[in-house]
Coordinates of C-alpha atoms and ligand atoms in Angstrom, one line a residue:
Chain A
M6 CA 19.5 30.7 212.2
D7 CA 20.1 32.6 215.4
L8 CA 18.4 35.9 215.9
S9 CA 20.0 39.0 217.1
C10 CA 18.5 41.1 219.9
E11 CA 17.5 43.7 217.3
D12 CA 15.6 41.0 215.4
V13 CA 13.7 40.2 218.6
W14 CA 12.9 43.9 219.4
R15 CA 11.4 44.2 215.9
E16 CA 9.0 41.3 216.5
I17 CA 8.4 41.6 220.2
S18 CA 5.0 43.2 219.7
N19 CA 4.0 40.5 217.2
Y20 CA 5.2 37.9 219.7
I21 CA 3.0 39.3 222.4
D22 CA 0.0 39.4 220.0
N23 CA 0.8 35.8 218.9
D24 CA 1.0 37.1 215.3
L25 CA 4.1 35.2 214.1
D26 CA 4.4 32.0 212.1
P27 CA 5.5 29.0 214.1
H28 CA 9.1 29.1 213.0
Q29 CA 9.6 32.7 213.9
R30 CA 7.9 32.2 217.1
A31 CA 10.1 29.2 218.0
A32 CA 13.2 31.2 217.0
L33 CA 12.1 34.1 219.2
G34 CA 11.3 31.8 222.0
A35 CA 14.8 30.2 221.8
H36 CA 16.5 33.6 222.0
L37 CA 14.3 34.8 224.8
G38 CA 15.2 31.7 226.8
Q39 CA 18.8 32.6 226.7
C40 CA 19.0 36.4 226.6
R41 CA 18.3 38.2 229.9
N42 CA 17.8 41.6 228.3
C43 CA 15.3 40.5 225.8
A44 CA 13.4 38.4 228.4
A45 CA 13.3 41.5 230.6
L46 CA 12.0 43.6 227.7
L47 CA 9.2 41.1 227.0
E48 CA 8.2 40.8 230.7
G49 CA 8.2 44.6 231.1
T50 CA 6.2 45.2 228.0
R51 CA 3.6 42.6 229.0
N52 CA 3.5 44.2 232.5
V53 CA 2.9 47.6 231.0
I54 CA 0.0 46.4 228.8
R55 CA -1.6 44.7 231.8
L56 CA -1.4 47.9 233.9
Y57 CA -3.1 50.0 231.3
Q58 CA -5.9 47.5 231.0
D59 CA -6.9 48.3 234.6
E60 CA -10.1 50.4 234.8
R61 CA -8.9 52.4 237.7
L62 CA -6.8 54.2 235.1
L63 CA -8.6 56.6 232.7
A64 CA -11.9 56.3 234.5
L65 CA -15.0 58.2 233.5
P66 CA -15.4 61.6 235.1
A67 CA -17.9 61.7 238.0
G68 CA -21.4 62.3 236.7
F69 CA -20.6 61.4 233.1
T70 CA -23.4 59.0 232.6
K71 CA -26.0 61.3 234.2
R72 CA -24.9 64.2 231.9
L73 CA -24.9 61.9 228.9
H74 CA -28.4 60.7 229.6
R75 CA -29.6 64.2 230.0
K76 CA -28.2 65.0 226.6
L77 CA -29.7 62.0 224.9
R78 CA -33.1 62.3 226.6
A79 CA -34.7 64.7 224.1
E80 CA -33.7 62.5 221.2
I81 CA -34.9 59.3 222.8
Q82 CA -38.2 60.5 224.2
G83 CA -38.7 63.2 221.7
P84 CA -40.1 66.7 222.5
P85 CA -43.9 66.9 222.1
G86 CA -44.9 66.9 218.5
S87 CA -41.4 65.9 217.4
A88 CA -40.9 64.3 214.1
F89 CA -38.1 62.1 215.6
G90 CA -40.4 59.2 216.0
W91 CA -39.4 57.7 212.7
A92 CA -36.5 59.9 211.7
V93 CA -34.1 57.0 211.9
S94 CA -36.1 54.9 209.4
L95 CA -36.8 58.0 207.4
A96 CA -33.1 58.7 207.1
A97 CA -32.6 55.2 205.6
A98 CA -35.6 55.6 203.3
C99 CA -34.2 58.9 202.1
V100 CA -31.2 57.2 200.7
L101 CA -33.6 55.3 198.5
G102 CA -35.9 58.2 197.8
A103 CA -33.5 61.1 197.5
V104 CA -32.4 60.5 193.9
F105 CA -36.0 60.0 192.7
L106 CA -37.3 62.9 194.7
F107 CA -34.6 65.3 193.5
A108 CA -35.3 64.3 189.9
N109 CA -39.1 64.2 190.0
L110 CA -40.4 66.2 192.9
H111 CA -38.3 69.3 192.8
Q112 CA -41.4 71.4 192.6
F113 CA -42.1 70.7 196.2
A114 CA -40.7 73.0 198.8
Q115 CA -38.5 71.5 201.5
P116 CA -40.1 70.9 204.9
E117 CA -38.9 72.4 208.2
L118 CA -38.5 69.8 210.8
K119 CA -38.0 70.7 214.5
S120 CA -35.1 68.4 215.4
A121 CA -31.6 69.1 213.9
H122 CA -31.2 65.4 214.0
S123 CA -34.0 64.9 211.6
Q124 CA -31.7 66.5 209.0
P125 CA -32.0 63.7 206.4
A126 CA -35.8 64.5 206.3
A127 CA -34.9 67.9 204.8
R128 CA -34.8 66.0 201.5
W129 CA -38.4 64.9 201.8
P130 CA -41.1 66.7 199.8
A131 CA -43.1 69.2 201.8
G132 CA -46.2 67.8 200.3
P133 CA -48.8 67.2 199.4
V134 CA -48.5 63.5 200.2
A135 CA -51.2 60.9 200.2
V136 CA -52.4 59.3 203.5
S137 CA -54.9 56.5 203.5
D138 CA -57.1 55.0 206.1
D139 CA -55.5 51.6 205.8
G140 CA -52.3 52.3 207.7
K141 CA -50.1 54.9 209.2
I142 CA -48.1 55.3 206.0
F143 CA -47.9 58.2 203.6
H144 CA -47.3 57.9 199.9
V145 CA -46.5 59.9 196.8
A146 CA -49.9 60.7 195.4
N147 CA -49.8 58.2 192.5
C148 CA -48.2 55.4 194.5
P149 CA -49.5 52.0 193.3
F150 CA -49.4 50.7 196.9
L151 CA -51.8 53.4 198.0
H152 CA -55.0 51.6 198.9
G153 CA -58.4 52.5 200.4
K154 CA -59.7 56.0 200.9
W155 CA -57.0 58.6 200.8
K156 CA -56.4 62.3 200.9
L157 CA -53.6 64.7 200.3
V158 CA -52.0 66.5 203.3
A159 CA -48.8 68.4 203.8
T160 CA -45.8 66.1 204.6
R161 CA -45.3 68.0 207.8
E162 CA -48.8 67.3 208.9
A163 CA -48.4 63.6 208.1
I164 CA -45.2 63.5 210.1
Q165 CA -46.8 65.1 213.1
K166 CA -49.7 62.7 213.0
G167 CA -47.3 59.8 213.2
Y168 CA -47.4 58.6 209.6
S169 CA -44.2 56.9 208.2
P170 CA -43.0 57.1 204.6
C171 CA -43.8 54.2 202.3
V172 CA -40.4 52.7 201.4
R173 CA -42.0 50.2 198.9
C174 CA -43.4 52.8 196.6
M175 CA -40.0 54.6 196.6
R176 CA -38.4 51.4 195.5
E177 CA -41.0 50.9 192.8
Y178 CA -40.4 54.4 191.5
L179 CA -36.6 54.1 191.6
K180 CA -36.8 50.8 189.7
V181 CA -33.6 49.6 191.4
G182 CA -33.2 46.8 193.9
R183 CA -30.6 48.6 196.0
G184 CA -31.2 48.7 199.7
P185 CA -30.5 51.6 201.9
E186 CA -26.8 52.1 202.3
A187 CA -25.0 51.8 205.6
W188 CA -23.8 55.0 207.2
E189 CA -20.0 55.2 207.5
P190 CA -18.7 57.8 209.9
G191 CA -15.5 58.2 207.9
V192 CA -17.4 59.5 204.9
E193 CA -18.7 62.4 206.8
F194 CA -15.2 63.2 208.1
A195 CA -13.8 63.1 204.6
E196 CA -16.6 65.5 203.4
E197 CA -15.8 67.9 206.2
V198 CA -12.1 67.9 205.5
E199 CA -12.8 68.5 201.8
S200 CA -15.1 71.4 202.4
D201 CA -12.6 72.9 204.9
G202 CA -10.0 72.7 202.3
A203 CA -12.1 74.5 199.8
Q204 CA -12.4 77.6 201.9
Chain B
M16 CA -1.2 70.2 223.8
K17 CA -3.2 72.3 226.2
R18 CA -3.8 71.1 229.6
P19 CA -2.4 67.7 230.5
M20 CA -4.8 64.8 231.1
L21 CA -6.0 64.7 234.6
V22 CA -6.1 61.5 236.5
N23 CA -9.5 60.6 237.5
V24 CA -9.4 57.9 240.1
R25 CA -13.0 57.5 241.0
R26 CA -14.1 53.9 241.1
R27 CA -17.7 53.0 240.3
S28 CA -19.8 54.0 243.2
S29 CA -22.0 51.3 244.7
D30 CA -25.2 52.6 243.3
E31 CA -24.0 52.1 239.7
T32 CA -24.3 48.6 238.4
P33 CA -21.2 47.4 236.6
P34 CA -21.6 46.7 232.9
A35 CA -23.2 43.4 232.4
I36 CA -21.4 40.8 230.4
R37 CA -23.2 40.8 227.1
T38 CA -22.8 38.5 224.1
E39 CA -22.7 39.8 220.5
Q40 CA -26.1 38.2 219.9
D41 CA -27.6 40.1 222.9
E42 CA -26.2 43.3 221.4
Q43 CA -27.5 42.5 218.0
A44 CA -31.0 41.9 219.5
L45 CA -30.8 45.2 221.3
V46 CA -29.8 47.1 218.2
E47 CA -32.7 45.5 216.3
R48 CA -35.2 46.4 218.9
I49 CA -34.0 50.0 219.0
Q50 CA -34.1 50.1 215.2
A51 CA -37.7 48.8 215.4
G52 CA -38.6 51.7 217.7
E53 CA -37.8 50.9 221.3
K54 CA -35.4 53.8 221.6
E55 CA -35.3 53.9 225.4
L56 CA -33.2 50.7 225.2
F57 CA -30.4 52.8 223.8
Y58 CA -29.2 53.7 227.3
A59 CA -28.6 50.0 228.0
L60 CA -27.0 49.4 224.6
I61 CA -24.3 52.1 225.1
Q62 CA -23.7 51.6 228.8
P63 CA -20.8 49.1 228.4
H64 CA -19.2 51.4 225.7
E65 CA -19.3 54.7 227.6
R66 CA -15.7 54.5 229.0
R67 CA -14.3 53.2 225.7
V68 CA -15.8 56.1 223.7
Y69 CA -14.6 58.6 226.3
V70 CA -11.1 57.3 226.5
A71 CA -10.8 57.1 222.7
A72 CA -11.7 60.7 222.5
L73 CA -9.4 61.6 225.4
A74 CA -6.5 59.8 223.6
I75 CA -6.9 62.2 220.7
L76 CA -7.9 65.4 222.5
Q77 CA -5.9 65.2 225.8
N78 CA -8.6 67.2 227.5
E79 CA -11.3 65.8 229.7
A80 CA -14.0 68.4 229.0
D81 CA -13.5 68.1 225.3
A82 CA -13.4 64.4 225.4
E83 CA -16.7 64.3 227.3
E84 CA -18.4 66.5 224.8
V85 CA -17.1 64.5 221.9
A86 CA -18.4 61.3 223.7
Q87 CA -21.8 62.9 224.0
D88 CA -21.8 63.9 220.4
T89 CA -20.7 60.4 219.4
F90 CA -23.6 58.7 221.2
L91 CA -26.1 61.3 219.7
K92 CA -24.8 60.6 216.3
A93 CA -24.9 56.8 216.9
L94 CA -28.5 57.2 217.9
T95 CA -29.6 59.2 214.9
H96 CA -27.7 56.9 212.5
L97 CA -28.5 53.6 214.2
G98 CA -31.2 53.0 211.5
Q99 CA -28.4 52.8 209.0
F100 CA -26.1 50.6 211.0
R101 CA -25.8 47.4 209.0
W102 CA -23.2 45.4 211.0
Q103 CA -20.5 46.3 208.5
A104 CA -18.4 46.3 211.7
K105 CA -19.0 45.3 215.3
F106 CA -21.1 47.9 217.1
S107 CA -18.1 48.8 219.3
T108 CA -15.9 49.4 216.3
W109 CA -18.5 51.5 214.6
L110 CA -19.0 53.6 217.8
I111 CA -15.2 54.1 218.1
Q112 CA -15.0 55.1 214.5
I113 CA -17.6 57.8 215.1
A114 CA -15.7 58.9 218.3
V115 CA -12.4 59.0 216.4
N116 CA -13.8 61.1 213.6
E117 CA -15.6 63.5 216.0
A118 CA -12.5 63.9 218.1
R119 CA -10.3 64.6 215.0
M120 CA -12.8 67.1 213.7
R121 CA -12.8 68.8 217.2
K122 CA -9.0 68.9 217.2
R123 CA -9.0 70.5 213.8
K124 CA -11.3 73.2 215.1
N125 CA -9.3 73.7 218.3
H126 CA -5.9 73.6 216.6
P127 CA -6.1 74.5 213.0
E128 CA -2.5 75.5 213.0
V129 CA -1.2 72.0 213.9
M130 CA -3.5 70.0 211.8
G131 CA -3.2 69.1 208.2
P132 CA -0.7 67.1 206.3
L133 CA 2.0 67.5 208.9
E134 CA 0.1 65.5 211.4
E135 CA 0.0 62.5 209.1
H136 CA 3.7 62.4 208.6
T137 CA 5.1 62.6 212.1
E138 CA 5.7 58.9 212.1
E139 CA 9.3 58.2 212.5
E140 CA 11.0 55.7 210.1
G141 CA 13.0 52.8 211.2
Y142 CA 12.9 50.6 214.2
Y143 CA 12.8 51.8 217.8
T144 CA 15.7 50.8 220.0
P145 CA 14.8 50.2 223.6
R146 CA 16.8 52.2 226.0
E147 CA 16.4 50.7 229.3
F148 CA 17.8 47.2 229.9
A149 CA 17.7 46.9 233.6
D150 CA 15.9 43.8 234.7
W151 CA 12.2 44.6 234.7
R152 CA 10.7 44.7 238.1
E153 CA 7.2 43.5 238.1
I154 CA 4.7 46.3 238.8
P155 CA 1.7 44.5 240.4
S156 CA -1.8 45.8 239.9
E157 CA -2.0 46.7 243.6
A158 CA 0.5 49.5 242.8
L159 CA -2.4 51.2 241.0
E160 CA -3.8 52.0 244.4
R161 CA -1.0 54.6 244.6
K162 CA -1.8 57.9 243.0
E163 CA 1.7 58.6 241.9
I164 CA 1.8 55.3 240.0
R165 CA -1.5 56.1 238.2
N166 CA -0.2 59.6 237.5
A167 CA 3.0 58.2 236.1
L168 CA 1.1 55.8 233.8
V169 CA -1.3 58.5 232.5
Q170 CA 1.5 61.0 232.0
A171 CA 3.6 58.4 230.2
L172 CA 0.7 57.7 227.8
S173 CA 0.0 61.4 227.2
S174 CA 3.6 62.1 226.4
L175 CA 3.4 59.8 223.3
A176 CA 2.6 61.4 219.9
Q177 CA -1.0 61.1 219.0
V178 CA -0.5 58.4 216.3
Y179 CA 1.0 56.1 219.0
R180 CA -1.4 57.0 221.7
E181 CA -4.5 56.3 219.7
V182 CA -3.2 52.9 218.5
F183 CA -2.1 51.9 222.0
V184 CA -5.4 52.9 223.6
L185 CA -7.6 51.0 221.1
R186 CA -5.4 47.9 221.0
D187 CA -4.1 47.6 224.5
V188 CA -6.5 49.6 226.7
H189 CA -9.7 48.6 224.9
E190 CA -8.4 45.3 223.7
F191 CA -9.6 45.7 220.1
S192 CA -8.0 43.3 217.6
I193 CA -5.4 44.7 215.2
A194 CA -8.0 44.7 212.4
E195 CA -10.6 46.5 214.5
T196 CA -8.0 49.1 215.6
A197 CA -7.1 49.6 211.9
A198 CA -10.8 50.0 211.0
A199 CA -11.6 52.3 213.8
L200 CA -8.7 54.6 213.0
G201 CA -8.9 54.4 209.3
I202 CA -5.3 53.2 208.9
S203 CA -3.7 50.0 207.6
V204 CA -3.0 46.9 209.6
G205 CA 0.7 47.4 208.9
A206 CA 0.6 50.9 210.3
V207 CA -1.2 49.6 213.4
K208 CA 1.5 47.0 214.0
T209 CA 4.4 49.5 213.5
R210 CA 2.9 52.1 215.7
L211 CA 1.9 49.6 218.4
L212 CA 5.5 48.2 218.6
R213 CA 6.8 51.7 219.1
A214 CA 4.1 52.7 221.6
R215 CA 4.6 49.6 223.7
L216 CA 8.4 49.9 223.8
M217 CA 8.3 53.7 224.5
L218 CA 5.9 53.2 227.4
R219 CA 8.0 50.4 228.8
D220 CA 11.1 52.6 228.6
L221 CA 9.2 55.4 230.3
L222 CA 8.0 53.1 233.1
A223 CA 11.1 50.9 233.3
P224 CA 12.4 52.2 236.6
G225 CA 9.3 50.5 238.2
L226 CA 9.0 50.7 241.9
D227 CA 12.6 51.1 242.8
G228 CA 12.1 54.7 244.0
T229 CA 13.1 56.5 240.9
W230 CA 9.6 57.3 239.7
T231 CA 9.7 61.0 240.5
S232 CA 13.1 61.7 239.1
R233 CA 12.6 59.7 236.0
L234 CA 9.0 60.6 235.2
S235 CA 9.2 64.4 234.8
F236 CA 7.6 64.8 231.4
Q237 CA 8.2 68.4 230.7
K238 CA 8.5 69.2 227.0
G239 CA 11.8 68.2 225.5
N240 CA 12.5 65.8 228.3
K241 CA 11.3 62.7 226.6
P242 CA 13.7 59.9 227.5
W243 CA 13.7 58.4 224.0
T244 CA 14.7 61.5 222.1
Ligands
ZN313 ZN1 18.5 39.5 223.2
ZN314 ZN1 -46.4 54.0 198.6

């Protein structure tokens, strides 16, 4: 069956992307071999795509990387005494711990952390938490994985001394095998849209 | 739309090293080392992605200063959430997802009046009919040395509606796959294909006069002077 020019225009993009079954592709190829207009359309479209792939177009503004690094530096190196050191792993651990903590540790006040990007840690108990002398890890006071000599300290103090939360004891308390969930940017956007709509 | 996109033609200066070619395994190893605590490697991880993130934001915001801020916020967010990155997508797709969401949120804040359901339904139905059937004159890459050619290309892109611009930028400028483009924009594969077809044909129509001397007369993109309307 012969294709019309309109049929070709509809599929020209898929033809360029090689996203057609062999029969369609052959039919388009046959038409393009005979129709000057459609051949010109194809060549022109391919030419346009090629031009936009050139990095001279839409280049980064001068000084972009320098300004970006300046902005990232505080987060990467961390201000003195910052809790950022393990905020990333803590954020993941919080997904595990949050349900348990909200259910069982509501008597603890919420900690104040310096960095806004330590936000997920706001769900962590302010303390006391148990720190032992057999590792730089802090636990809930009755954690079965807490070994050696230990003492109770404020969470904030443990954080500042470089202790990390014990993810294993959280898993034990939660009694679920679920790992930390992946963070999806879209979720956050949806939440923001929702809360905007509620105003 | 506020200010039009400005053309920035600066090439990489000699003291900047060009992005190294990096395999996905290299990238995965880098991400794992950063997740394990070597956070200073984050600069190297993001270096090949800086332009993509910036251009993706620019495609949505059409403003260089806003796009740069959104790019910075995107990398900050990527850094703080890298511990939760689980390779549910390629790292580049994940980054662009963040950038697209940040840019859309910024646009909502800047233009609350034009955002909302209307924005989602600007897509025209039916197929696009190409207007210009003159024989295509090849525009060689060397033509991009000329500022008016670069201006024409950037202006043609910025004259497209956002839904076409963002698809074209991810698929054809960044060379994302159709599926990656769909994932990064949060739209269906079918919508990517439909919009991509239109975007490509509209751009070709806009640029069809090529180098035959009609650039300036043809490419005046004042409002209401879009050749396809
Ligand atoms: Zn034809
Ligand atoms: Zn424990």
